[in-house]
Coordinates of N, CA and C in Angstrom, one line a residue:
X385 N 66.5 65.2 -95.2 CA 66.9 64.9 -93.9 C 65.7 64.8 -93.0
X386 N 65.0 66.0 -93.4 CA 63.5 65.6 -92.3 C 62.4 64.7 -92.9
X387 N 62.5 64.2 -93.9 CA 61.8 63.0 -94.4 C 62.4 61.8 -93.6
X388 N 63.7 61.7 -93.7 CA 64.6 60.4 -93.2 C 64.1 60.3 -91.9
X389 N 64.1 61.7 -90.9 CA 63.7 61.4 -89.6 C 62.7 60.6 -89.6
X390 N 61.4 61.3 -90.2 CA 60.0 61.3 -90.1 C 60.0 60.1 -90.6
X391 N 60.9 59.5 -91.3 CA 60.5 57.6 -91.6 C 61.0 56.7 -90.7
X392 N 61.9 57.5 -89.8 CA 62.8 56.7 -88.6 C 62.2 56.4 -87.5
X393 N 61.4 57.9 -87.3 CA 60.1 57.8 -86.5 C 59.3 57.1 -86.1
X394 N 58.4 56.9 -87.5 CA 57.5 56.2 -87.6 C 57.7 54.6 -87.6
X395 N 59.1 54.3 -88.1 CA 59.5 52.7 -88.2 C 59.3 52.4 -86.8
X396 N 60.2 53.4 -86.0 CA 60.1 52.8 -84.6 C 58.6 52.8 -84.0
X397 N 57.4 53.7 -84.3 CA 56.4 53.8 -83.6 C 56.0 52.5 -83.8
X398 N 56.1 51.8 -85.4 CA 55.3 51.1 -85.8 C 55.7 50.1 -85.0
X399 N 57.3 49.9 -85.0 CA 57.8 48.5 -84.4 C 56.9 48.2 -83.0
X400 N 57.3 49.8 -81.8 CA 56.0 49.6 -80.6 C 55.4 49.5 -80.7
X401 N 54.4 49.7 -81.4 CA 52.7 49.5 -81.6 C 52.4 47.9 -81.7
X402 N 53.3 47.1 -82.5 CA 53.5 45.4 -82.7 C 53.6 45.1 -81.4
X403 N 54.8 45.4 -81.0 CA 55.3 44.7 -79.7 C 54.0 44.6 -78.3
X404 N 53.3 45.9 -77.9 CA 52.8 46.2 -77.4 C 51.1 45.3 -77.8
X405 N 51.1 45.3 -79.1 CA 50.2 44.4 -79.5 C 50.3 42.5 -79.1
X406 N 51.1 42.5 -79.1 CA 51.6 41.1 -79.3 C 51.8 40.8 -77.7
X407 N 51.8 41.6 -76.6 CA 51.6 41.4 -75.3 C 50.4 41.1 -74.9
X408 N 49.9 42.2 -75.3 CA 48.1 42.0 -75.5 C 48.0 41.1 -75.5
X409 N 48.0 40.1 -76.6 CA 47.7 39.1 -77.1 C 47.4 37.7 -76.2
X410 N 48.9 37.4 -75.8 CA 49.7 36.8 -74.8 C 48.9 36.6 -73.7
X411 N 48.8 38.1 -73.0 CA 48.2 37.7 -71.7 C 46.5 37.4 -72.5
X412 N 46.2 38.0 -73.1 CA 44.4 37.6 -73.2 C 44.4 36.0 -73.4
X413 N 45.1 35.5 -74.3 CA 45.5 33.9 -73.9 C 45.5 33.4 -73.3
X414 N 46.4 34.1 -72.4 CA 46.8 33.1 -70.7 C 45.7 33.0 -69.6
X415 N 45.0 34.0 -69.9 CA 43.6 34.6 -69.0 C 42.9 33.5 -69.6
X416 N 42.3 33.6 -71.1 CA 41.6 32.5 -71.8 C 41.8 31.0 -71.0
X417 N 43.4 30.4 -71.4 CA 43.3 29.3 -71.0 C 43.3 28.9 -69.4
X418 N 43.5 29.5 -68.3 CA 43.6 30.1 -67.2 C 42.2 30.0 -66.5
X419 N 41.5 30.9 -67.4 CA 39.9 30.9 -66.6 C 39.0 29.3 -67.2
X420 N 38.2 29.1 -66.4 CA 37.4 27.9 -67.0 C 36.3 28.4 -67.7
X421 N 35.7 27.0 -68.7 CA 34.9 27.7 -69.5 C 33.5 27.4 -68.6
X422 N 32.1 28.0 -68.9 CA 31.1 27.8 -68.3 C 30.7 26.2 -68.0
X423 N 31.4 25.5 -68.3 CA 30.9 24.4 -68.3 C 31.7 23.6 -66.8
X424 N 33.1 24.0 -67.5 CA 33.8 24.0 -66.1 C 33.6 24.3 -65.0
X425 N 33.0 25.6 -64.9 CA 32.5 26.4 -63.4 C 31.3 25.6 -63.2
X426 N 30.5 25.0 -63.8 CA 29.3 24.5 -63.2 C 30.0 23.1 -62.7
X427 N 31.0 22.3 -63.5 CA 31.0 21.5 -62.8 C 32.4 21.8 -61.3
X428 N 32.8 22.7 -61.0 CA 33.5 22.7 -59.9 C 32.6 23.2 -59.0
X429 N 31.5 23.9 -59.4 CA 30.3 24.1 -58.5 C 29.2 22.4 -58.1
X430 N 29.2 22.1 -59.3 CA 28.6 20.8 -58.7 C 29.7 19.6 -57.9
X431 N 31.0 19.6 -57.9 CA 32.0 19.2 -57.3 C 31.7 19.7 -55.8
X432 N 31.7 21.1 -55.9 CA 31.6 21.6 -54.6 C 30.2 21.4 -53.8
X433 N 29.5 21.2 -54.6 CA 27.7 20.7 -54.1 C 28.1 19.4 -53.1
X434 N 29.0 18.2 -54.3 CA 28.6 17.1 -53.9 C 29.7 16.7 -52.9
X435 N 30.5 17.9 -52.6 CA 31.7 17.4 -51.3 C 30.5 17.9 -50.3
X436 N 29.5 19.3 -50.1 CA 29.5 19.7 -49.1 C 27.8 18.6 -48.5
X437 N 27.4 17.7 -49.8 CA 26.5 16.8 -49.7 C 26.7 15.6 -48.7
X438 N 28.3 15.3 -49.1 CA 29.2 14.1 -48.4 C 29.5 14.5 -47.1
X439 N 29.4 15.8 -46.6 CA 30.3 15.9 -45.5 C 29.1 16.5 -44.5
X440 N 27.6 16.7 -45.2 CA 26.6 16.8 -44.0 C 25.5 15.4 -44.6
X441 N 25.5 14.6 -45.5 CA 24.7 13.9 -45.6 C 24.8 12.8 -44.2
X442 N 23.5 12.6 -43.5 CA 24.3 11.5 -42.2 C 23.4 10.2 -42.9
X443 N 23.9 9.0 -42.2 CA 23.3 7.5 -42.3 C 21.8 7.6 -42.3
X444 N 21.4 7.2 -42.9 CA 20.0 6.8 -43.5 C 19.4 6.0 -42.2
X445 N 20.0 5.4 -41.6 CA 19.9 3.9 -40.8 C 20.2 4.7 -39.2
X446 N 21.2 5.3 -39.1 CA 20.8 5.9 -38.1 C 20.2 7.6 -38.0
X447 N 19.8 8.2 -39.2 CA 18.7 9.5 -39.0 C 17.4 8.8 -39.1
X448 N 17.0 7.4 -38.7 CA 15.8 6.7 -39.2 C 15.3 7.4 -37.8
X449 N 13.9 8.0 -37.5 CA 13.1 8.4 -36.2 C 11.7 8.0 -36.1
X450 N 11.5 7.0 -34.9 CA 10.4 6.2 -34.6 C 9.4 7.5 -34.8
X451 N 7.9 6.9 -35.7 CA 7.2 8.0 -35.9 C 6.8 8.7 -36.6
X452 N 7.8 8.9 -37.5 CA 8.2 10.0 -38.5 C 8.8 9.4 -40.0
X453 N 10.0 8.4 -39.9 CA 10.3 7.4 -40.8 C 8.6 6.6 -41.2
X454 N 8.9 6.1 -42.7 CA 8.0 5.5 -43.4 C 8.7 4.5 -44.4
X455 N 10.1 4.4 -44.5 CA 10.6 3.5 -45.4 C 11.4 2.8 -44.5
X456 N 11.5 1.6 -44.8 CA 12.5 0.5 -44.2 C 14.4 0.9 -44.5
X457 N 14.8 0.5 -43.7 CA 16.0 1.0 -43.7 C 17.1 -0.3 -43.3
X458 N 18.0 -0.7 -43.8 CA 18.8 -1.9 -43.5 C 19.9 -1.4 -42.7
X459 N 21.2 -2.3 -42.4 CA 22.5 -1.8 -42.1 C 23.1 -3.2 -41.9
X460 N 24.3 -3.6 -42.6 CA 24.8 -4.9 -42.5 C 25.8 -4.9 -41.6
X461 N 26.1 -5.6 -40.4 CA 27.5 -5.5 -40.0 C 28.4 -6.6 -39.8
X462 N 28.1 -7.5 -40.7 CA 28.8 -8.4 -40.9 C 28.1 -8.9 -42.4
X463 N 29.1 -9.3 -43.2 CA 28.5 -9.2 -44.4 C 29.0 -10.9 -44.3
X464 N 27.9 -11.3 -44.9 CA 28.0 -13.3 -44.8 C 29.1 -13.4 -46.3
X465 N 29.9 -15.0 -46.2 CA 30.3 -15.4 -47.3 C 29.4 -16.5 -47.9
X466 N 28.2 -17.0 -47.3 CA 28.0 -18.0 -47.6 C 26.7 -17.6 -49.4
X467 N 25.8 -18.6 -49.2 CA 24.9 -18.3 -50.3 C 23.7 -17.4 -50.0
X468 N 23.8 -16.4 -51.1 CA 22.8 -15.3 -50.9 C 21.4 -15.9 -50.9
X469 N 20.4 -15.4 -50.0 CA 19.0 -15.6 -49.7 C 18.3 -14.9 -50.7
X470 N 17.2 -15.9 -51.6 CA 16.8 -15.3 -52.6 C 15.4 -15.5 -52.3
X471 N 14.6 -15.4 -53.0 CA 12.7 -16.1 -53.4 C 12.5 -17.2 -53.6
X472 N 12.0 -18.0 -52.7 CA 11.9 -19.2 -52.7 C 12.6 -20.1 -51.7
X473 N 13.9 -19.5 -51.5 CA 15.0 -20.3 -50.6 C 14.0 -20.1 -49.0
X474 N 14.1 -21.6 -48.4 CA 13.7 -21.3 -47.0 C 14.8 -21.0 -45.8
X475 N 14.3 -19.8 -45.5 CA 15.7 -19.1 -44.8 C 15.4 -19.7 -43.3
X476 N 16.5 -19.6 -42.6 CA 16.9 -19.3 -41.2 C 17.6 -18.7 -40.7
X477 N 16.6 -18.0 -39.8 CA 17.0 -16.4 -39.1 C 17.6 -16.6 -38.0
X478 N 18.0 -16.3 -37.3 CA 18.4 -15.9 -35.5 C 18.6 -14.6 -35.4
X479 N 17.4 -14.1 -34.5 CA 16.8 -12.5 -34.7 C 16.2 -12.3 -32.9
X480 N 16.9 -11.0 -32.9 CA 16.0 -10.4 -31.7 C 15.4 -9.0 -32.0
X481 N 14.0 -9.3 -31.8 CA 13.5 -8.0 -32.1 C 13.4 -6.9 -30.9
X482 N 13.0 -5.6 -31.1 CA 13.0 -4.7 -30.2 C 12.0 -3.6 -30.8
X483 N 11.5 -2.7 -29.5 CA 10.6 -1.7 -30.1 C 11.3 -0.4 -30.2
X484 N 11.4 0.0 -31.1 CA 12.2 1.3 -31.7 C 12.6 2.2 -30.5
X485 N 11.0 2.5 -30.0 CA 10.9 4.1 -29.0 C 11.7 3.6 -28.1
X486 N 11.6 2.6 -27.4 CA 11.8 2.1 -26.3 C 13.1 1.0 -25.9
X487 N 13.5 0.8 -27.0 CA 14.6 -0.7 -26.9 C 14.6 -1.6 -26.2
X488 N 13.1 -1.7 -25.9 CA 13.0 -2.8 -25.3 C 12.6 -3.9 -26.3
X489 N 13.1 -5.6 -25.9 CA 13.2 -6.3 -25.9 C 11.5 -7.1 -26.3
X490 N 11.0 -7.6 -27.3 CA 9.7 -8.4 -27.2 C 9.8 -9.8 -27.5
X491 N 10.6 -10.2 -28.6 CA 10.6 -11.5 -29.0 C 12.4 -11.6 -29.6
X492 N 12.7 -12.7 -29.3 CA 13.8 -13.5 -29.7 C 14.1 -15.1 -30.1
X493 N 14.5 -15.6 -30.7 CA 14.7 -16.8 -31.5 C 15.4 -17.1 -32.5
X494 N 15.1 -18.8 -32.9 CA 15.5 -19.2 -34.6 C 14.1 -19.3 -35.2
X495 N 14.2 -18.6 -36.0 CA 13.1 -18.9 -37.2 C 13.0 -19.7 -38.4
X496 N 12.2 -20.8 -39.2 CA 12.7 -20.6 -40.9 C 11.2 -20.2 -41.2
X497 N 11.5 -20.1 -42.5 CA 10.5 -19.7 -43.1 C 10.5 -19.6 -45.0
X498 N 9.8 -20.1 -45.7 CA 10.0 -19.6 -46.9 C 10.0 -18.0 -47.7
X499 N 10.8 -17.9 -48.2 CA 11.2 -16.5 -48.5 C 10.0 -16.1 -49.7
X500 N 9.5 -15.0 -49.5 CA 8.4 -15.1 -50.2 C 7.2 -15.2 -50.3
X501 N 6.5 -16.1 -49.8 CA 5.6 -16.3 -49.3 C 4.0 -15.6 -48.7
X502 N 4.6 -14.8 -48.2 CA 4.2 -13.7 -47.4 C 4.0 -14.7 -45.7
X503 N 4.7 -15.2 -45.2 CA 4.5 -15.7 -44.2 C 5.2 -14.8 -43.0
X504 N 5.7 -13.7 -42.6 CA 6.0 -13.1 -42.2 C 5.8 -11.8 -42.5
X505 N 6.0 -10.6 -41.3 CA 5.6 -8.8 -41.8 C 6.6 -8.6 -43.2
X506 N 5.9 -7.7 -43.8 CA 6.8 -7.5 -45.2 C 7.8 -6.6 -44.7
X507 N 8.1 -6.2 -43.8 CA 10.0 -5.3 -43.0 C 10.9 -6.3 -43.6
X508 N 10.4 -7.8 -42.9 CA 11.6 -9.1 -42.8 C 11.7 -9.3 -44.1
X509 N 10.1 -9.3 -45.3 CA 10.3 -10.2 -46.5 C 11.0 -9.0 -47.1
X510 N 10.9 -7.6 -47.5 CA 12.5 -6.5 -47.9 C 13.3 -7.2 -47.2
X511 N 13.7 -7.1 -46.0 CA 14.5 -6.4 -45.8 C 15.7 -7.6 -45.5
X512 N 15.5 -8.8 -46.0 CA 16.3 -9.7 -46.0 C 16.5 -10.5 -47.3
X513 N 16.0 -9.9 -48.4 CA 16.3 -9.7 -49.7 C 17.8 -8.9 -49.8
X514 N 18.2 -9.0 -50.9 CA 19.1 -8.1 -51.7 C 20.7 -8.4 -50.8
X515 N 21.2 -9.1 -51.1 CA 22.8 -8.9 -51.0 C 22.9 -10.0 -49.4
X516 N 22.1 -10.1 -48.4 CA 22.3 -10.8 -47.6 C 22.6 -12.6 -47.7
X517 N 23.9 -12.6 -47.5 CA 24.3 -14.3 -47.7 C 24.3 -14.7 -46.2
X518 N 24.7 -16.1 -45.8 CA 24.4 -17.2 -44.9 C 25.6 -17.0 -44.0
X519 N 25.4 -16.4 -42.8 CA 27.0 -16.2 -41.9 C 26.9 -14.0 -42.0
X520 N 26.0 -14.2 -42.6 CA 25.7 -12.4 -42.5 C 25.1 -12.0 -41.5
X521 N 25.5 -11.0 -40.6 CA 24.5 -10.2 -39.9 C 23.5 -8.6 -40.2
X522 N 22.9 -8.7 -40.3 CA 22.0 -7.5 -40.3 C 20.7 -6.7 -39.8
X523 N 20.7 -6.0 -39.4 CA 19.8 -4.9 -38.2 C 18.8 -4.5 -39.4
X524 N 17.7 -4.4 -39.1 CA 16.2 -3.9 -39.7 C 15.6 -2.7 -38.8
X525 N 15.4 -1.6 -39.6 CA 14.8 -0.5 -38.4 C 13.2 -0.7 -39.7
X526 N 12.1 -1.1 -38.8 CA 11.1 -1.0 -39.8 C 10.1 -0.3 -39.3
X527 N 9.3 0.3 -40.1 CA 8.2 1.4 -39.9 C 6.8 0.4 -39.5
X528 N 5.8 1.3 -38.7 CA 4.9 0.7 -38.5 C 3.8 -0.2 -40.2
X529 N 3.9 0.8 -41.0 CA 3.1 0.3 -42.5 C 3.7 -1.1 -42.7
X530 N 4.9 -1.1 -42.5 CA 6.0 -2.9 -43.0 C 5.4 -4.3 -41.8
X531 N 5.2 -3.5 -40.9 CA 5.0 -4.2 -39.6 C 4.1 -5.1 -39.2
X532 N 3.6 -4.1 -38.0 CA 1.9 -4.6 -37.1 C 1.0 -3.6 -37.2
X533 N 1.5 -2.6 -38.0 CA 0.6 -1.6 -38.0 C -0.5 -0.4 -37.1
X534 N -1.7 -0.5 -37.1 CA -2.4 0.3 -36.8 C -2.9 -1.2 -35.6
X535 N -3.0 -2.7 -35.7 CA -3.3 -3.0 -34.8 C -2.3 -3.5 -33.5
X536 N -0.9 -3.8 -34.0 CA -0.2 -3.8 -33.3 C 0.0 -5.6 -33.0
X537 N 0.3 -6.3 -31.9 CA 0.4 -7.7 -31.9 C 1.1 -8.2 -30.5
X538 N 0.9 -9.4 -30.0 CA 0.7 -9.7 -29.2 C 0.3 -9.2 -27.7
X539 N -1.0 -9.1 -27.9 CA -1.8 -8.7 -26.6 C -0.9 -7.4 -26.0
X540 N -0.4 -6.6 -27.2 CA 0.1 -5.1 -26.4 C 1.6 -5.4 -26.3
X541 N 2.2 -6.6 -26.4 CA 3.7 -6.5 -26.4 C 4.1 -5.3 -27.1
X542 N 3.3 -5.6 -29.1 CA 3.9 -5.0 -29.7 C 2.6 -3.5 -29.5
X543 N 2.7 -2.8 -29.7 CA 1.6 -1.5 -29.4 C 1.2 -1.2 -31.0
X544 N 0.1 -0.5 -31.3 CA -0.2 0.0 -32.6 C 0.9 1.1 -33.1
X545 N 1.3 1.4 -34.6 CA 2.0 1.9 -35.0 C 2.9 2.3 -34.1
X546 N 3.8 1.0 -34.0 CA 5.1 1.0 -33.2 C 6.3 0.6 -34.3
X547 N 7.4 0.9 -34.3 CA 8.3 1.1 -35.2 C 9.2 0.3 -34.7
X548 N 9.8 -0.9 -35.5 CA 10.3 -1.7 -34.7 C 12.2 -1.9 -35.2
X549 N 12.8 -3.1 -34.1 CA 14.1 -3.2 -34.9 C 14.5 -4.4 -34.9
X550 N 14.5 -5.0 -35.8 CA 15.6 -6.7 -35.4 C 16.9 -7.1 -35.9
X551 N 17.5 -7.3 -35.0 CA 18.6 -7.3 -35.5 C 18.9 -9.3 -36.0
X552 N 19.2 -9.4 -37.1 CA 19.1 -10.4 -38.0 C 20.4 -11.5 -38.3
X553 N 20.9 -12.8 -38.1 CA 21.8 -13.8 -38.7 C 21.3 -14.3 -39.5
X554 N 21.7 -14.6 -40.8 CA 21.1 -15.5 -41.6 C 22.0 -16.8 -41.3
X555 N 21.4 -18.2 -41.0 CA 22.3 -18.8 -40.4 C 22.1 -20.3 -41.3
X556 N 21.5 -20.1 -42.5 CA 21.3 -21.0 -43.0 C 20.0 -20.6 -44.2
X557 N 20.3 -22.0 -45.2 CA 19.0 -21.4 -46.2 C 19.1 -22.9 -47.0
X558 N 17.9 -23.2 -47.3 CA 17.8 -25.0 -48.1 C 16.6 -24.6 -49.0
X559 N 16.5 -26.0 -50.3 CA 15.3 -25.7 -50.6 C 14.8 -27.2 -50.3
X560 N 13.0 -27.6 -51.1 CA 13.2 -28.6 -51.0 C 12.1 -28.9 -50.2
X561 N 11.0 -30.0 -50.1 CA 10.3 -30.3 -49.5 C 10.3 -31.1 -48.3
X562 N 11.4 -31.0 -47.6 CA 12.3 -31.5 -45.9 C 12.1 -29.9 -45.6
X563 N 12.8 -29.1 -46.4 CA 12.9 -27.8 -45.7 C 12.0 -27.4 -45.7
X564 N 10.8 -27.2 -46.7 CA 9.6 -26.8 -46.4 C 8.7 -27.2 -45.3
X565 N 8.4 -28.2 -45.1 CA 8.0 -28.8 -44.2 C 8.6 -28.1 -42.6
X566 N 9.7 -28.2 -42.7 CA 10.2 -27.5 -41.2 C 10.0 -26.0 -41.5
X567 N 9.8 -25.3 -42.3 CA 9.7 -24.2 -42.0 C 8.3 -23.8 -41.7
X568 N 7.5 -24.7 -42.1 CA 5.6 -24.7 -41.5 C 5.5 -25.3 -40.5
X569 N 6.3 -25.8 -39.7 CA 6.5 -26.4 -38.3 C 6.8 -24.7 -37.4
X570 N 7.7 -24.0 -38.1 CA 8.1 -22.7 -37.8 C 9.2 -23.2 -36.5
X571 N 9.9 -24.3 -36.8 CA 11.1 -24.5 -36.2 C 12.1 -24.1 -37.0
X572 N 13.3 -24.1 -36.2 CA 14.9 -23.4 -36.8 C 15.3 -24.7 -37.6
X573 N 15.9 -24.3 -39.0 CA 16.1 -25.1 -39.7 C 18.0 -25.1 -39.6
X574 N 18.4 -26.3 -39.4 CA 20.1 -26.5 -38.9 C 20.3 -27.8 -39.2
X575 N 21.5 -28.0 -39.0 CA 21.9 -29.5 -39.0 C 21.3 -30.0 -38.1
X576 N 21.3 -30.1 -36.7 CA 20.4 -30.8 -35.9 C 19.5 -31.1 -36.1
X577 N 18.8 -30.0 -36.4 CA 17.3 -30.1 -36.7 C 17.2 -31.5 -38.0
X578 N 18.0 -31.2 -39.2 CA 17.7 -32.0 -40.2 C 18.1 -33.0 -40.0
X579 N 19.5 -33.5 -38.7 CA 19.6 -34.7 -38.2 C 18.4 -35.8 -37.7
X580 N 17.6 -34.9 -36.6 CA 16.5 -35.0 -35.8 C 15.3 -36.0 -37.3
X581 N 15.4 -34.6 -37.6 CA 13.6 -35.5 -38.8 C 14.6 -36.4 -39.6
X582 N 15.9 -36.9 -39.8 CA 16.1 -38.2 -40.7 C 16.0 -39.0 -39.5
X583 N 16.5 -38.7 -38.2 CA 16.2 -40.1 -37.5 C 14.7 -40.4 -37.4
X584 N 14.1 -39.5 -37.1 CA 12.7 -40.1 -36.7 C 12.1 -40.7 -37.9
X585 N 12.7 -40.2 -39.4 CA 11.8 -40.8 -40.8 C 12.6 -42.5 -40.7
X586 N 13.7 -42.0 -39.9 CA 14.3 -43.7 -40.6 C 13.7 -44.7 -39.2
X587 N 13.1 -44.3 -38.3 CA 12.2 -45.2 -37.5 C 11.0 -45.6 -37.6
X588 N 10.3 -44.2 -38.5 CA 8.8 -44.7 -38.6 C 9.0 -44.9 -40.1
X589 N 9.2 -44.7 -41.3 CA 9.0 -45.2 -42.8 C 9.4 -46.6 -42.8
X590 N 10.0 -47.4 -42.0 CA 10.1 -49.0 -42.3 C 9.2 -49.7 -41.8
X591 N 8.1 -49.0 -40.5 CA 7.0 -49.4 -40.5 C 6.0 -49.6 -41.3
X592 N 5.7 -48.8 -42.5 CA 5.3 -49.0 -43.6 C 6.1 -49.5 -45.0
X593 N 7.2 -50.1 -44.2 CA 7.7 -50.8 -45.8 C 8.5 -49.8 -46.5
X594 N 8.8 -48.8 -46.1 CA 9.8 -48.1 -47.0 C 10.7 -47.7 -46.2
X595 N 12.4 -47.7 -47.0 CA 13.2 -47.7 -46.0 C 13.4 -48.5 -45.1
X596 N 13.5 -49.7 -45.5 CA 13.3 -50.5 -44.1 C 15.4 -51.1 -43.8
X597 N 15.7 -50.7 -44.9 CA 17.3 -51.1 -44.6 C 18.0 -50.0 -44.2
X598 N 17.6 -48.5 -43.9 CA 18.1 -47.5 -43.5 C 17.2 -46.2 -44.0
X599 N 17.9 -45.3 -44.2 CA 17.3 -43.5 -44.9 C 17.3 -44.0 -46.2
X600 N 16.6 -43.3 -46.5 CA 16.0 -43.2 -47.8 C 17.0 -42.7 -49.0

């Protein structure tokens, strides 16, 4: 009779001892799949990096500070549909420049010019590269090194290491030895314009015998 207990006992201890095991178990599992593995935590930490990156990083273009900046900085606000401006193409600008510190006003116009070249400060030859098409607008904040530098330009308009801004149309772009030619004239290259030099070639080239029944 006291063997029977003492096996009755023990059956049951044994059974709790399982049960109580097998809870164990369960929850260390649920903790397991629950907690992230180290890999995880680094990346919800780098998650958390690059929200609080996003939510104080400011505009490049406007933290640019006359003086202090040394890289060229762009800003499009009107993005062109026409043909992107590449190396070689002779572009036409309509641009007004300004002096950083000051906002004032030095020069304004149409320009052309061949892209590349080096016929203009290297601010304009960047910074009207890359993505800018024909019917685009875009603003240039440029540092003095891109610019006029240490001597500055026109009789003090522009001042030494003055930091400048223009804001930029691409309003056209040709290639071609008509367009070249007008852009060493350093007139605005347009329909008019290209109107203008076929009338005048179709007046004077049939004085020498060529073209004499019309354009060429």
């Amino acid at each position: 009779m006291i063997a029977m207990r003492y096996c009755c006992l023990l059956i049951v201890s044994l059974a709790t001892t399982r049960r109580v095991s097998s809870f164990g178990v369960s929850q260390r599992s649920q903790s397991a799949m629950m907690r992230p593995t180290l890999t995880t935590e680094q990346s919800l930490i780098n998650m958390s990096n690059d929200d609080n990156d996003i939510s104080t990083a400011g505009d490049p273009f406007d933290d640019y500070m006359a003086g202090t900046s040394n890289e060229l900085v762009i800003k499009d606000s009107i993005l062109g549909n026409g043909e992107e401006a590449k190396l070689g193409d002779v572009v036409t600008v309509k641009y007004q420049g300004r002096l950083l510190a000051t906002d004032k006003e030095f020069d304004a116009g149409i320009f052309s010019f061949k892209l590349g070249e080096g016929k203009v400060i290297p601010g304009w030859e960047q910074g009207l590269q890359g993505g800018f098409k024909v019917g685009g607008k875009r603003s240039l904040k440029i540092p003095p090194s891109l610019a006029y530098g240490q001597r500055g330009a026109g009789d003090g308009v522009i001042p030494p290491n003055a930091d400048l801004i223009f804001d930029c149309e691409l309003t056209g772009l040709a290639n071609g030895p008509i367009a070249e030619t007008i852009a060493t004239l350093g007139i605005g290259l347009n329909t008019r314009t290209l109107f203008s030099v076929l009338f005048i070639l179709s007046i004077i080239l049939p004085k020498f015998g060529i073209g004499d029944k019309g354009f060429i």
